[in-house]
PDB file of C-alpha atoms in Angstrom:
ATOM      1  CA  MET Q   4      24.216  12.432   1.809  1.00  0.00           C
ATOM      2  CA  ALA Q   5      20.744  13.030   0.332  1.00  0.00           C
ATOM      3  CA  ASP Q   6      22.248  15.106  -2.481  1.00  0.00           C
ATOM      4  CA  HIS Q   7      24.793  12.360  -3.194  1.00  0.00           C
ATOM      5  CA  ARG Q   8      22.085   9.648  -3.272  1.00  0.00           C
ATOM      6  CA  ARG Q   9      19.770  11.782  -5.405  1.00  0.00           C
ATOM      7  CA  ARG Q  10      22.522  12.482  -7.903  1.00  0.00           C
ATOM      8  CA  ASN Q  11      23.445   8.770  -8.061  1.00  0.00           C
ATOM      9  CA  SER Q  12      19.912   7.604  -8.757  1.00  0.00           C
ATOM     10  CA  LEU Q  13      19.331  10.226 -11.408  1.00  0.00           C
ATOM     11  CA  ASN Q  14      22.380   9.153 -13.378  1.00  0.00           C
ATOM     12  CA  GLY Q  15      21.371   5.491 -13.120  1.00  0.00           C
ATOM     13  CA  THR Q  16      23.811   4.324 -10.459  1.00  0.00           C
ATOM     14  CA  SER Q  17      23.654   3.535  -6.785  1.00  0.00           C
ATOM     15  CA  GLY Q  18      26.232   3.801  -4.053  1.00  0.00           C
ATOM     16  CA  ILE Q  19      26.928   0.086  -4.426  1.00  0.00           C
ATOM     17  CA  GLN Q  20      27.583   0.450  -8.119  1.00  0.00           C
ATOM     18  CA  GLU Q  21      29.708   3.577  -7.714  1.00  0.00           C
ATOM     19  CA  SER Q  22      31.862   1.931  -5.088  1.00  0.00           C
ATOM     20  CA  GLY Q  23      33.182  -0.429  -7.760  1.00  0.00           C
ATOM     21  CA  ARG Q  24      31.425  -3.608  -6.649  1.00  0.00           C
ATOM     22  CA  VAL Q  25      30.176  -4.290 -10.182  1.00  0.00           C
ATOM     23  CA  ALA Q  26      33.084  -4.929 -12.496  1.00  0.00           C
ATOM     24  CA  SER Q  27      32.717  -3.574 -16.009  1.00  0.00           C
ATOM     25  CA  ASP Q  28      32.856  -7.103 -17.440  1.00  0.00           C
ATOM     26  CA  GLN Q  29      29.814  -8.041 -15.305  1.00  0.00           C
ATOM     27  CA  ILE Q  30      27.582  -5.244 -16.599  1.00  0.00           C
ATOM     28  CA  GLN Q  31      24.571  -6.430 -18.561  1.00  0.00           C
ATOM     29  CA  PRO Q  32      22.954  -3.864 -20.866  1.00  0.00           C
ATOM     30  CA  TRP Q  33      19.313  -3.143 -20.068  1.00  0.00           C
ATOM     31  CA  ALA Q  34      16.830  -4.081 -22.790  1.00  0.00           C
ATOM     32  CA  PRO Q  35      13.090  -4.731 -22.389  1.00  0.00           C
ATOM     33  CA  GLY Q  36      12.329  -8.387 -23.088  1.00  0.00           C
ATOM     34  CA  LYS Q  37      15.851  -9.554 -22.292  1.00  0.00           C
ATOM     35  CA  LEU Q  38      16.179 -12.345 -19.708  1.00  0.00           C
ATOM     36  CA  TYR Q  39      18.461 -11.629 -16.735  1.00  0.00           C
ATOM     37  CA  LYS Q  40      19.646 -14.588 -14.682  1.00  0.00           C
ATOM     38  CA  ILE Q  41      19.134 -13.840 -11.000  1.00  0.00           C
ATOM     39  CA  PHE Q  42      19.872 -17.168  -9.286  1.00  0.00           C
ATOM     40  CA  GLY Q  43      19.869 -20.851 -10.164  1.00  0.00           C
ATOM     41  CA  ARG Q  44      17.271 -21.353 -12.890  1.00  0.00           C
ATOM     42  CA  THR Q  45      15.391 -18.154 -12.054  1.00  0.00           C
ATOM     43  CA  TYR Q  46      15.359 -15.198 -14.442  1.00  0.00           C
ATOM     44  CA  PHE Q  47      13.835 -11.720 -14.445  1.00  0.00           C
ATOM     45  CA  SER Q  48      12.413  -9.807 -17.394  1.00  0.00           C
ATOM     46  CA  SER Q  49      10.100  -6.949 -18.267  1.00  0.00           C
ATOM     47  CA  PHE Q  50       7.785  -6.989 -21.300  1.00  0.00           C
ATOM     48  CA  LYS Q  51       4.139  -6.912 -22.398  1.00  0.00           C
ATOM     49  CA  THR Q  52       4.077 -10.455 -23.800  1.00  0.00           C
ATOM     50  CA  PRO Q  53       6.738 -13.183 -23.813  1.00  0.00           C
ATOM     51  CA  PRO Q  54       9.027 -12.942 -26.830  1.00  0.00           C
ATOM     52  CA  PRO Q  55       7.967 -15.418 -29.551  1.00  0.00           C
ATOM     53  CA  GLU Q  56      11.327 -17.193 -29.531  1.00  0.00           C
ATOM     54  CA  PHE Q  57      10.523 -18.509 -26.040  1.00  0.00           C
ATOM     55  CA  ARG Q  58       7.175 -20.126 -26.889  1.00  0.00           C
ATOM     56  CA  ASN Q  59       7.220 -23.911 -26.427  1.00  0.00           C
ATOM     57  CA  SER Q  60      10.639 -23.712 -24.784  1.00  0.00           C
ATOM     58  CA  SER Q  61      12.037 -24.910 -21.482  1.00  0.00           C
ATOM     59  CA  TYR Q  62      11.184 -21.537 -19.923  1.00  0.00           C
ATOM     60  CA  PHE Q  63       8.142 -21.089 -17.694  1.00  0.00           C
ATOM     61  CA  PHE Q  64       6.920 -17.470 -17.645  1.00  0.00           C
ATOM     62  CA  PHE Q  65       4.938 -16.207 -14.663  1.00  0.00           C
ATOM     63  CA  THR Q  66       3.964 -13.003 -12.890  1.00  0.00           C
ATOM     64  CA  ILE Q  67       3.148 -12.146  -9.304  1.00  0.00           C
ATOM     65  CA  PRO Q  68      -0.639 -12.412  -8.786  1.00  0.00           C
ATOM     66  CA  GLU Q  69      -2.241  -9.401  -7.100  1.00  0.00           C
ATOM     67  CA  ASP Q  70      -3.543 -11.587  -4.268  1.00  0.00           C
ATOM     68  CA  VAL Q  71       0.089 -12.425  -3.413  1.00  0.00           C
ATOM     69  CA  CYS Q  72       1.591  -8.920  -3.588  1.00  0.00           C
ATOM     70  CA  LYS Q  73      -0.252  -5.671  -4.071  1.00  0.00           C
ATOM     71  CA  TYR Q  74       1.078  -2.339  -2.896  1.00  0.00           C
ATOM     72  CA  HIS Q  75      -1.517   0.129  -1.636  1.00  0.00           C
ATOM     73  CA  PRO Q  76      -0.076   3.635  -2.077  1.00  0.00           C
ATOM     74  CA  PHE Q  77      -0.821   6.558   0.197  1.00  0.00           C
ATOM     75  CA  CYS Q  78       0.191   9.249  -2.296  1.00  0.00           C
ATOM     76  CA  ASP Q  79       2.769   8.987  -5.084  1.00  0.00           C
ATOM     77  CA  ASP Q  80       4.614   6.131  -3.367  1.00  0.00           C
ATOM     78  CA  PHE Q  81       4.690   2.690  -4.972  1.00  0.00           C
ATOM     79  CA  GLY Q  82       6.631   0.371  -2.659  1.00  0.00           C
ATOM     80  CA  PRO Q  83       8.422  -1.520  -1.380  1.00  0.00           C
ATOM     81  CA  PHE Q  84       6.045  -4.330  -0.414  1.00  0.00           C
ATOM     82  CA  ASN Q  85       5.263  -4.834   3.263  1.00  0.00           C
ATOM     83  CA  LEU Q  86       6.475  -7.877   5.199  1.00  0.00           C
ATOM     84  CA  GLY Q  87       3.149  -9.713   4.757  1.00  0.00           C
ATOM     85  CA  ASN Q  88       3.441  -9.359   0.980  1.00  0.00           C
ATOM     86  CA  VAL Q  89       7.057 -10.485   1.080  1.00  0.00           C
ATOM     87  CA  CYS Q  90       6.158 -13.613   3.084  1.00  0.00           C
ATOM     88  CA  ARG Q  91       3.332 -14.465   0.657  1.00  0.00           C
ATOM     89  CA  PHE Q  92       5.707 -13.945  -2.258  1.00  0.00           C
ATOM     90  CA  CYS Q  93       8.277 -16.279  -0.682  1.00  0.00           C
ATOM     91  CA  GLU Q  94       5.619 -19.006  -0.367  1.00  0.00           C
ATOM     92  CA  PHE Q  95       4.488 -18.345  -3.946  1.00  0.00           C
ATOM     93  CA  MET Q  96       8.053 -18.494  -5.251  1.00  0.00           C
ATOM     94  CA  GLU Q  97       8.758 -21.752  -3.411  1.00  0.00           C
ATOM     95  CA  ALA Q  98       5.628 -23.257  -5.009  1.00  0.00           C
ATOM     96  CA  GLN Q  99       6.708 -22.090  -8.484  1.00  0.00           C
ATOM     97  CA  LEU Q 100      10.167 -23.595  -8.062  1.00  0.00           C
ATOM     98  CA  GLU Q 101       8.685 -26.890  -6.864  1.00  0.00           C
ATOM     99  CA  GLU Q 102       5.876 -27.138  -9.452  1.00  0.00           C
ATOM    100  CA  ASN Q 103       8.176 -26.280 -12.358  1.00  0.00           C
ATOM    101  CA  SER Q 104      11.242 -28.222 -11.287  1.00  0.00           C
ATOM    102  CA  THR Q 105      12.378 -29.094 -14.818  1.00  0.00           C
ATOM    103  CA  GLN Q 106      12.021 -25.626 -16.316  1.00  0.00           C
ATOM    104  CA  ARG Q 107      13.830 -22.328 -16.108  1.00  0.00           C
ATOM    105  CA  LEU Q 108      11.536 -19.818 -14.446  1.00  0.00           C
ATOM    106  CA  VAL Q 109      11.124 -16.284 -15.739  1.00  0.00           C
ATOM    107  CA  LEU Q 110       9.422 -13.890 -13.343  1.00  0.00           C
ATOM    108  CA  HIS Q 111       8.292 -11.086 -15.580  1.00  0.00           C
ATOM    109  CA  CYS Q 112       6.327  -7.891 -15.282  1.00  0.00           C
ATOM    110  CA  SER Q 113       5.040  -5.092 -17.456  1.00  0.00           C
ATOM    111  CA  PRO Q 114       7.421  -2.440 -18.815  1.00  0.00           C
ATOM    112  CA  ASP Q 115       6.223  -0.060 -16.062  1.00  0.00           C
ATOM    113  CA  ARG Q 116       9.325   1.042 -14.155  1.00  0.00           C
ATOM    114  CA  ARG Q 117       7.604   1.064 -10.768  1.00  0.00           C
ATOM    115  CA  GLU Q 118       6.171  -2.419 -11.195  1.00  0.00           C
ATOM    116  CA  ARG Q 119       9.575  -3.626 -12.401  1.00  0.00           C
ATOM    117  CA  THR Q 120      11.155  -2.209  -9.238  1.00  0.00           C
ATOM    118  CA  ASN Q 121       8.667  -3.959  -6.950  1.00  0.00           C
ATOM    119  CA  VAL Q 122       9.057  -7.303  -8.730  1.00  0.00           C
ATOM    120  CA  ALA Q 123      12.854  -7.081  -8.497  1.00  0.00           C
ATOM    121  CA  PHE Q 124      12.521  -6.111  -4.821  1.00  0.00           C
ATOM    122  CA  ALA Q 125      10.366  -9.216  -4.205  1.00  0.00           C
ATOM    123  CA  LEU Q 126      12.996 -11.459  -5.818  1.00  0.00           C
ATOM    124  CA  GLY Q 127      15.739  -9.827  -3.747  1.00  0.00           C
ATOM    125  CA  ALA Q 128      13.693 -10.248  -0.559  1.00  0.00           C
ATOM    126  CA  TYR Q 129      13.192 -13.922  -1.422  1.00  0.00           C
ATOM    127  CA  MET Q 130      16.943 -14.334  -1.798  1.00  0.00           C
ATOM    128  CA  VAL Q 131      17.524 -12.805   1.640  1.00  0.00           C
ATOM    129  CA  MET Q 132      14.723 -14.582   3.492  1.00  0.00           C
ATOM    130  CA  GLU Q 133      14.749 -18.016   1.863  1.00  0.00           C
ATOM    131  CA  MET Q 134      18.255 -18.402   0.484  1.00  0.00           C
ATOM    132  CA  GLY Q 135      20.154 -16.708   3.314  1.00  0.00           C
ATOM    133  CA  LYS Q 136      21.826 -14.169   1.033  1.00  0.00           C
ATOM    134  CA  SER Q 137      23.011 -10.830   2.350  1.00  0.00           C
ATOM    135  CA  GLY Q 138      21.322  -7.708   1.032  1.00  0.00           C
ATOM    136  CA  GLU Q 139      24.386  -6.937  -1.053  1.00  0.00           C
ATOM    137  CA  GLU Q 140      24.423 -10.464  -2.534  1.00  0.00           C
ATOM    138  CA  ALA Q 141      20.712 -10.204  -3.367  1.00  0.00           C
ATOM    139  CA  TRP Q 142      21.201  -6.807  -5.026  1.00  0.00           C
ATOM    140  CA  ALA Q 143      24.254  -7.864  -7.075  1.00  0.00           C
ATOM    141  CA  PRO Q 144      22.409  -9.492 -10.039  1.00  0.00           C
ATOM    142  CA  PHE Q 145      20.229  -6.385 -10.375  1.00  0.00           C
ATOM    143  CA  ALA Q 146      23.114  -3.938  -9.881  1.00  0.00           C
ATOM    144  CA  SER Q 147      24.819  -5.416 -12.944  1.00  0.00           C
ATOM    145  CA  ILE Q 148      21.936  -4.274 -15.200  1.00  0.00           C
ATOM    146  CA  GLN Q 149      22.862  -0.901 -16.712  1.00  0.00           C
ATOM    147  CA  PRO Q 150      21.580   1.686 -17.101  1.00  0.00           C
ATOM    148  CA  CYS Q 151      19.633   1.030 -13.938  1.00  0.00           C
ATOM    149  CA  PRO Q 152      16.034   0.149 -14.978  1.00  0.00           C
ATOM    150  CA  PHE Q 153      14.616   0.590 -11.468  1.00  0.00           C
ATOM    151  CA  GLU Q 154      12.990   3.627  -9.915  1.00  0.00           C
ATOM    152  CA  PRO Q 155      14.046   4.662  -6.411  1.00  0.00           C
ATOM    153  CA  PHE Q 156      11.399   4.219  -3.724  1.00  0.00           C
ATOM    154  CA  ARG Q 157      10.139   7.469  -2.224  1.00  0.00           C
ATOM    155  CA  ASP Q 158       8.237   9.030   0.653  1.00  0.00           C
ATOM    156  CA  ALA Q 159       4.468   8.691   0.778  1.00  0.00           C
ATOM    157  CA  THR Q 160       3.829  12.222  -0.495  1.00  0.00           C
ATOM    158  CA  TYR Q 161       3.082  14.088  -3.692  1.00  0.00           C
ATOM    159  CA  GLU Q 162       6.017  16.423  -3.071  1.00  0.00           C
ATOM    160  CA  GLU Q 163       9.329  16.132  -4.892  1.00  0.00           C
ATOM    161  CA  PRO Q 164      11.344  13.521  -2.978  1.00  0.00           C
ATOM    162  CA  ASP Q 165      14.364  14.825  -1.098  1.00  0.00           C
ATOM    163  CA  PHE Q 166      16.046  11.399  -0.909  1.00  0.00           C
ATOM    164  CA  ASP Q 167      15.959   8.112  -2.761  1.00  0.00           C
ATOM    165  CA  LEU Q 168      15.590   4.693  -1.203  1.00  0.00           C
ATOM    166  CA  LEU Q 169      17.291   2.404  -3.702  1.00  0.00           C
ATOM    167  CA  MET Q 170      16.672  -1.335  -3.972  1.00  0.00           C
ATOM    168  CA  GLY Q 171      20.186  -1.995  -2.730  1.00  0.00           C
ATOM    169  CA  ASP Q 172      19.278  -0.106   0.452  1.00  0.00           C
ATOM    170  CA  CYS Q 173      16.286  -2.304   1.206  1.00  0.00           C
TER     171      CYS Q 173
END
């Protein structure tokens, strides 16, 4: 199975995507700076600075502060966040939704693939813990983004990983 998972992540797909759960008409092309609707009025994006067309708009752009979620690597690992971080993120997200009740929220991060993966993981964890979604339901909005812009999680080592832990597996 490790070879199958490794091959899937390298070609930008996961087992969920390969099993046909994302219809071709639901695929959203990946592009830095593009907004991807995740749930309700919450969007996800990855860029250095908000695109100029969104200034003074009904969108509220925010990032995850380091005091809410910060991964402390052991080696070349980068996530996923621990349960304490996830709980703090859920509280943070609830506050953002409440404080910005008339705006569409865009949780964004830098173009760094590892940071992008952790931010998407945090949103998925929020959907499971606070919205009662299944893991598959939480992964679905991210699975539709192709080619997959997320890096598989890995063992806490500097060695070449022999398996991939994909966001849909978390």
